Amino acid sequence: MKKKIKVLISACLLGDNVKYSGGNNLTPELVTLLEKYNVDIVKVCPECFGGLPIPRVPSEIRENKVFSKDNRDLTEEFLVGAEKTLEIAKENEVDFVILKERSPSCGSTYIYDGNFSGNIILGQGITTRKLNEENIIVFSEENLEEIEKYLIELDKN
Ligand code: SF4
């Protein structure tokens, strides 16, 4: 029998209320795409895995460390969350990963600049960096076309 495609995904993109505000980032177009290809989903929230509460003070990356808006160094918590996410990705042998863009954990092309000014810069979140180090492919919810192309390729195998 053909193996189902397995994808690890930021839980907030699927509607889980795990983001710093206590809300979510539900992306209906992503849910529709995943249903179309009948993928197996593995949900993660790296910041929750790192022991951070919901809601929580927002954090940003500055000089390779992570600081909350009230200036606590949360680098260790973010690293723990990244490790746990990597472990889950490996255990589940996921085909690829979709993480929330601009998050200090999950961003894959953009993050905030570290000054809580709303400015966006090129960069990756702590979990995305960790997954990329292990050659795991990470897309964001802003690249649905690329995700679909990848799903089509995987579906052929
Ligand atoms: Fe979503 Fe990732 Fe932030 Fe968790 S850490 S709320 S999964 S963006």
PDB file of N, CA, C and O in Angstrom, residues 112-157:
ATOM      1  N   TYR A 112      11.107  39.128  12.964  1.00  0.00           N
ATOM      2  CA  TYR A 112      11.147  40.532  13.387  1.00  0.00           C
ATOM      3  C   TYR A 112      12.572  40.891  13.803  1.00  0.00           C
ATOM      4  O   TYR A 112      13.379  40.023  14.135  1.00  0.00           O
ATOM      5  N   ASP A 113      12.863  42.190  13.767  1.00  0.00           N
ATOM      6  CA  ASP A 113      14.272  42.611  13.860  1.00  0.00           C
ATOM      7  C   ASP A 113      14.882  42.617  15.263  1.00  0.00           C
ATOM      8  O   ASP A 113      16.056  42.932  15.431  1.00  0.00           O
ATOM      9  N   GLY A 114      14.095  42.253  16.268  1.00  0.00           N
ATOM     10  CA  GLY A 114      14.664  42.161  17.620  1.00  0.00           C
ATOM     11  C   GLY A 114      14.413  43.381  18.479  1.00  0.00           C
ATOM     12  O   GLY A 114      14.765  43.404  19.660  1.00  0.00           O
ATOM     13  N   ASN A 115      13.801  44.414  17.886  1.00  0.00           N
ATOM     14  CA  ASN A 115      13.563  45.660  18.636  1.00  0.00           C
ATOM     15  C   ASN A 115      12.098  45.888  18.977  1.00  0.00           C
ATOM     16  O   ASN A 115      11.750  46.952  19.488  1.00  0.00           O
ATOM     17  N   PHE A 116      11.253  44.917  18.665  1.00  0.00           N
ATOM     18  CA  PHE A 116       9.809  45.040  18.897  1.00  0.00           C
ATOM     19  C   PHE A 116       9.253  46.308  18.248  1.00  0.00           C
ATOM     20  O   PHE A 116       8.416  47.008  18.793  1.00  0.00           O
ATOM     21  N   SER A 117       9.788  46.598  17.075  1.00  0.00           N
ATOM     22  CA  SER A 117       9.402  47.804  16.354  1.00  0.00           C
ATOM     23  C   SER A 117       8.430  47.475  15.218  1.00  0.00           C
ATOM     24  O   SER A 117       7.937  48.379  14.541  1.00  0.00           O
ATOM     25  N   GLY A 118       8.196  46.191  14.987  1.00  0.00           N
ATOM     26  CA  GLY A 118       7.338  45.781  13.863  1.00  0.00           C
ATOM     27  C   GLY A 118       8.116  45.601  12.577  1.00  0.00           C
ATOM     28  O   GLY A 118       7.556  45.162  11.573  1.00  0.00           O
ATOM     29  N   ASN A 119       9.412  45.938  12.578  1.00  0.00           N
ATOM     30  CA  ASN A 119      10.223  45.772  11.360  1.00  0.00           C
ATOM     31  C   ASN A 119      10.535  44.307  11.119  1.00  0.00           C
ATOM     32  O   ASN A 119      10.890  43.582  12.050  1.00  0.00           O
ATOM     33  N   ILE A 120      10.448  43.935   9.850  1.00  0.00           N
ATOM     34  CA  ILE A 120      10.701  42.540   9.467  1.00  0.00           C
ATOM     35  C   ILE A 120      12.015  42.480   8.706  1.00  0.00           C
ATOM     36  O   ILE A 120      12.296  43.350   7.866  1.00  0.00           O
ATOM     37  N   ILE A 121      12.807  41.454   9.002  1.00  0.00           N
ATOM     38  CA  ILE A 121      14.084  41.268   8.304  1.00  0.00           C
ATOM     39  C   ILE A 121      14.169  39.824   7.795  1.00  0.00           C
ATOM     40  O   ILE A 121      13.388  38.971   8.213  1.00  0.00           O
ATOM     41  N   LEU A 122      15.123  39.580   6.906  1.00  0.00           N
ATOM     42  CA  LEU A 122      15.362  38.208   6.477  1.00  0.00           C
ATOM     43  C   LEU A 122      15.972  37.432   7.649  1.00  0.00           C
ATOM     44  O   LEU A 122      16.852  37.956   8.345  1.00  0.00           O
ATOM     45  N   GLY A 123      15.507  36.230   7.876  1.00  0.00           N
ATOM     46  CA  GLY A 123      16.069  35.436   8.972  1.00  0.00           C
ATOM     47  C   GLY A 123      15.187  34.245   9.268  1.00  0.00           C
ATOM     48  O   GLY A 123      14.099  34.103   8.712  1.00  0.00           O
ATOM     49  N   GLN A 124      15.681  33.379  10.133  1.00  0.00           N
ATOM     50  CA  GLN A 124      14.948  32.167  10.485  1.00  0.00           C
ATOM     51  C   GLN A 124      14.779  32.060  11.991  1.00  0.00           C
ATOM     52  O   GLN A 124      15.646  32.492  12.753  1.00  0.00           O
ATOM     53  N   GLY A 125      13.677  31.440  12.381  1.00  0.00           N
ATOM     54  CA  GLY A 125      13.445  31.168  13.791  1.00  0.00           C
ATOM     55  C   GLY A 125      14.347  30.052  14.297  1.00  0.00           C
ATOM     56  O   GLY A 125      14.975  29.333  13.509  1.00  0.00           O
ATOM     57  N   ILE A 126      14.391  29.903  15.610  1.00  0.00           N
ATOM     58  CA  ILE A 126      15.310  28.950  16.250  1.00  0.00           C
ATOM     59  C   ILE A 126      14.989  27.505  15.858  1.00  0.00           C
ATOM     60  O   ILE A 126      15.901  26.704  15.602  1.00  0.00           O
ATOM     61  N   THR A 127      13.716  27.157  15.791  1.00  0.00           N
ATOM     62  CA  THR A 127      13.351  25.780  15.417  1.00  0.00           C
ATOM     63  C   THR A 127      13.649  25.517  13.945  1.00  0.00           C
ATOM     64  O   THR A 127      14.167  24.459  13.587  1.00  0.00           O
ATOM     65  N   THR A 128      13.346  26.479  13.097  1.00  0.00           N
ATOM     66  CA  THR A 128      13.628  26.307  11.669  1.00  0.00           C
ATOM     67  C   THR A 128      15.118  26.086  11.448  1.00  0.00           C
ATOM     68  O   THR A 128      15.525  25.217  10.663  1.00  0.00           O
ATOM     69  N   ARG A 129      15.939  26.857  12.142  1.00  0.00           N
ATOM     70  CA  ARG A 129      17.403  26.681  12.009  1.00  0.00           C
ATOM     71  C   ARG A 129      17.796  25.257  12.373  1.00  0.00           C
ATOM     72  O   ARG A 129      18.585  24.622  11.672  1.00  0.00           O
ATOM     73  N   LYS A 130      17.255  24.790  13.474  1.00  0.00           N
ATOM     74  CA  LYS A 130      17.593  23.442  13.954  1.00  0.00           C
ATOM     75  C   LYS A 130      17.182  22.378  12.925  1.00  0.00           C
ATOM     76  O   LYS A 130      17.942  21.464  12.619  1.00  0.00           O
ATOM     77  N   LEU A 131      15.982  22.514  12.373  1.00  0.00           N
ATOM     78  CA  LEU A 131      15.509  21.529  11.391  1.00  0.00           C
ATOM     79  C   LEU A 131      16.343  21.595  10.113  1.00  0.00           C
ATOM     80  O   LEU A 131      16.694  20.566   9.535  1.00  0.00           O
ATOM     81  N   ASN A 132      16.680  22.793   9.693  1.00  0.00           N
ATOM     82  CA  ASN A 132      17.492  22.938   8.479  1.00  0.00           C
ATOM     83  C   ASN A 132      18.889  22.335   8.658  1.00  0.00           C
ATOM     84  O   ASN A 132      19.448  21.762   7.716  1.00  0.00           O
ATOM     85  N   GLU A 133      19.428  22.464   9.857  1.00  0.00           N
ATOM     86  CA  GLU A 133      20.749  21.857  10.134  1.00  0.00           C
ATOM     87  C   GLU A 133      20.715  20.353   9.883  1.00  0.00           C
ATOM     88  O   GLU A 133      21.725  19.742   9.579  1.00  0.00           O
ATOM     89  N   GLU A 134      19.532  19.774  10.070  1.00  0.00           N
ATOM     90  CA  GLU A 134      19.371  18.323   9.871  1.00  0.00           C
ATOM     91  C   GLU A 134      18.813  18.011   8.481  1.00  0.00           C
ATOM     92  O   GLU A 134      18.269  16.933   8.232  1.00  0.00           O
ATOM     93  N   ASN A 135      18.866  19.014   7.604  1.00  0.00           N
ATOM     94  CA  ASN A 135      18.406  18.862   6.213  1.00  0.00           C
ATOM     95  C   ASN A 135      16.922  18.515   6.095  1.00  0.00           C
ATOM     96  O   ASN A 135      16.523  17.795   5.178  1.00  0.00           O
ATOM     97  N   ILE A 136      16.138  19.010   7.031  1.00  0.00           N
ATOM     98  CA  ILE A 136      14.687  18.821   6.935  1.00  0.00           C
ATOM     99  C   ILE A 136      14.107  20.046   6.226  1.00  0.00           C
ATOM    100  O   ILE A 136      14.438  21.187   6.573  1.00  0.00           O
ATOM    101  N   ILE A 137      13.276  19.809   5.232  1.00  0.00           N
ATOM    102  CA  ILE A 137      12.746  20.912   4.419  1.00  0.00           C
ATOM    103  C   ILE A 137      11.621  21.626   5.165  1.00  0.00           C
ATOM    104  O   ILE A 137      10.672  20.993   5.635  1.00  0.00           O
ATOM    105  N   VAL A 138      11.746  22.951   5.266  1.00  0.00           N
ATOM    106  CA  VAL A 138      10.738  23.753   5.965  1.00  0.00           C
ATOM    107  C   VAL A 138      10.125  24.766   4.995  1.00  0.00           C
ATOM    108  O   VAL A 138      10.836  25.568   4.396  1.00  0.00           O
ATOM    109  N   PHE A 139       8.801  24.723   4.857  1.00  0.00           N
ATOM    110  CA  PHE A 139       8.061  25.735   4.115  1.00  0.00           C
ATOM    111  C   PHE A 139       7.304  26.599   5.126  1.00  0.00           C
ATOM    112  O   PHE A 139       7.147  26.213   6.285  1.00  0.00           O
ATOM    113  N   SER A 140       6.794  27.741   4.637  1.00  0.00           N
ATOM    114  CA  SER A 140       5.886  28.509   5.495  1.00  0.00           C
ATOM    115  C   SER A 140       4.499  28.493   4.869  1.00  0.00           C
ATOM    116  O   SER A 140       4.335  28.103   3.701  1.00  0.00           O
ATOM    117  N   GLU A 141       3.521  28.938   5.638  1.00  0.00           N
ATOM    118  CA  GLU A 141       2.136  28.977   5.156  1.00  0.00           C
ATOM    119  C   GLU A 141       1.976  30.018   4.042  1.00  0.00           C
ATOM    120  O   GLU A 141       0.923  30.105   3.430  1.00  0.00           O
ATOM    121  N   GLU A 142       3.021  30.795   3.784  1.00  0.00           N
ATOM    122  CA  GLU A 142       2.944  31.807   2.730  1.00  0.00           C
ATOM    123  C   GLU A 142       3.436  31.260   1.394  1.00  0.00           C
ATOM    124  O   GLU A 142       3.510  32.004   0.417  1.00  0.00           O
ATOM    125  N   ASN A 143       3.795  29.980   1.365  1.00  0.00           N
ATOM    126  CA  ASN A 143       4.299  29.368   0.122  1.00  0.00           C
ATOM    127  C   ASN A 143       3.423  28.192  -0.297  1.00  0.00           C
ATOM    128  O   ASN A 143       3.934  27.097  -0.564  1.00  0.00           O
ATOM    129  N   LEU A 144       2.133  28.428  -0.379  1.00  0.00           N
ATOM    130  CA  LEU A 144       1.218  27.315  -0.673  1.00  0.00           C
ATOM    131  C   LEU A 144       1.477  26.706  -2.048  1.00  0.00           C
ATOM    132  O   LEU A 144       1.353  25.491  -2.221  1.00  0.00           O
ATOM    133  N   GLU A 145       1.842  27.537  -3.021  1.00  0.00           N
ATOM    134  CA  GLU A 145       2.109  26.991  -4.369  1.00  0.00           C
ATOM    135  C   GLU A 145       3.291  26.030  -4.336  1.00  0.00           C
ATOM    136  O   GLU A 145       3.254  24.949  -4.919  1.00  0.00           O
ATOM    137  N   GLU A 146       4.351  26.452  -3.654  1.00  0.00           N
ATOM    138  CA  GLU A 146       5.538  25.575  -3.544  1.00  0.00           C
ATOM    139  C   GLU A 146       5.192  24.307  -2.786  1.00  0.00           C
ATOM    140  O   GLU A 146       5.663  23.222  -3.133  1.00  0.00           O
ATOM    141  N   ILE A 147       4.388  24.452  -1.751  1.00  0.00           N
ATOM    142  CA  ILE A 147       3.998  23.267  -0.969  1.00  0.00           C
ATOM    143  C   ILE A 147       3.232  22.301  -1.864  1.00  0.00           C
ATOM    144  O   ILE A 147       3.482  21.095  -1.857  1.00  0.00           O
ATOM    145  N   GLU A 148       2.321  22.831  -2.673  1.00  0.00           N
ATOM    146  CA  GLU A 148       1.536  21.939  -3.528  1.00  0.00           C
ATOM    147  C   GLU A 148       2.429  21.232  -4.542  1.00  0.00           C
ATOM    148  O   GLU A 148       2.279  20.030  -4.775  1.00  0.00           O
ATOM    149  N   LYS A 149       3.372  21.969  -5.121  1.00  0.00           N
ATOM    150  CA  LYS A 149       4.300  21.323  -6.077  1.00  0.00           C
ATOM    151  C   LYS A 149       5.043  20.175  -5.397  1.00  0.00           C
ATOM    152  O   LYS A 149       5.228  19.100  -5.966  1.00  0.00           O
ATOM    153  N   TYR A 150       5.462  20.412  -4.177  1.00  0.00           N
ATOM    154  CA  TYR A 150       6.200  19.383  -3.441  1.00  0.00           C
ATOM    155  C   TYR A 150       5.299  18.188  -3.136  1.00  0.00           C
ATOM    156  O   TYR A 150       5.708  17.031  -3.256  1.00  0.00           O
ATOM    157  N   LEU A 151       4.052  18.473  -2.766  1.00  0.00           N
ATOM    158  CA  LEU A 151       3.090  17.395  -2.478  1.00  0.00           C
ATOM    159  C   LEU A 151       2.851  16.553  -3.727  1.00  0.00           C
ATOM    160  O   LEU A 151       2.764  15.312  -3.650  1.00  0.00           O
ATOM    161  N   ILE A 152       2.758  17.198  -4.868  1.00  0.00           N
ATOM    162  CA  ILE A 152       2.521  16.470  -6.133  1.00  0.00           C
ATOM    163  C   ILE A 152       3.690  15.519  -6.388  1.00  0.00           C
ATOM    164  O   ILE A 152       3.495  14.351  -6.745  1.00  0.00           O
ATOM    165  N   GLU A 153       4.917  16.024  -6.178  1.00  0.00           N
ATOM    166  CA  GLU A 153       6.104  15.173  -6.381  1.00  0.00           C
ATOM    167  C   GLU A 153       6.081  13.977  -5.434  1.00  0.00           C
ATOM    168  O   GLU A 153       6.300  12.830  -5.852  1.00  0.00           O
ATOM    169  N   LEU A 154       5.804  14.233  -4.164  1.00  0.00           N
ATOM    170  CA  LEU A 154       5.783  13.154  -3.165  1.00  0.00           C
ATOM    171  C   LEU A 154       4.692  12.138  -3.488  1.00  0.00           C
ATOM    172  O   LEU A 154       4.867  10.933  -3.318  1.00  0.00           O
ATOM    173  N   ASP A 155       3.579  12.648  -3.982  1.00  0.00           N
ATOM    174  CA  ASP A 155       2.416  11.809  -4.274  1.00  0.00           C
ATOM    175  C   ASP A 155       2.709  10.809  -5.401  1.00  0.00           C
ATOM    176  O   ASP A 155       2.105   9.756  -5.486  1.00  0.00           O
ATOM    177  N   LYS A 156       3.671  11.184  -6.278  1.00  0.00           N
ATOM    178  CA  LYS A 156       4.035  10.310  -7.399  1.00  0.00           C
ATOM    179  C   LYS A 156       4.783   9.066  -6.912  1.00  0.00           C
ATOM    180  O   LYS A 156       4.825   8.057  -7.592  1.00  0.00           O
ATOM    181  N   ASN A 157       5.461   9.200  -5.737  1.00  0.00           N
ATOM    182  CA  ASN A 157       6.347   8.119  -5.284  1.00  0.00           C
ATOM    183  C   ASN A 157       5.590   7.032  -4.514  1.00  0.00           C
ATOM    184  O   ASN A 157       4.544   7.254  -3.971  1.00  0.00           O
TER     185      ASN A 157
END
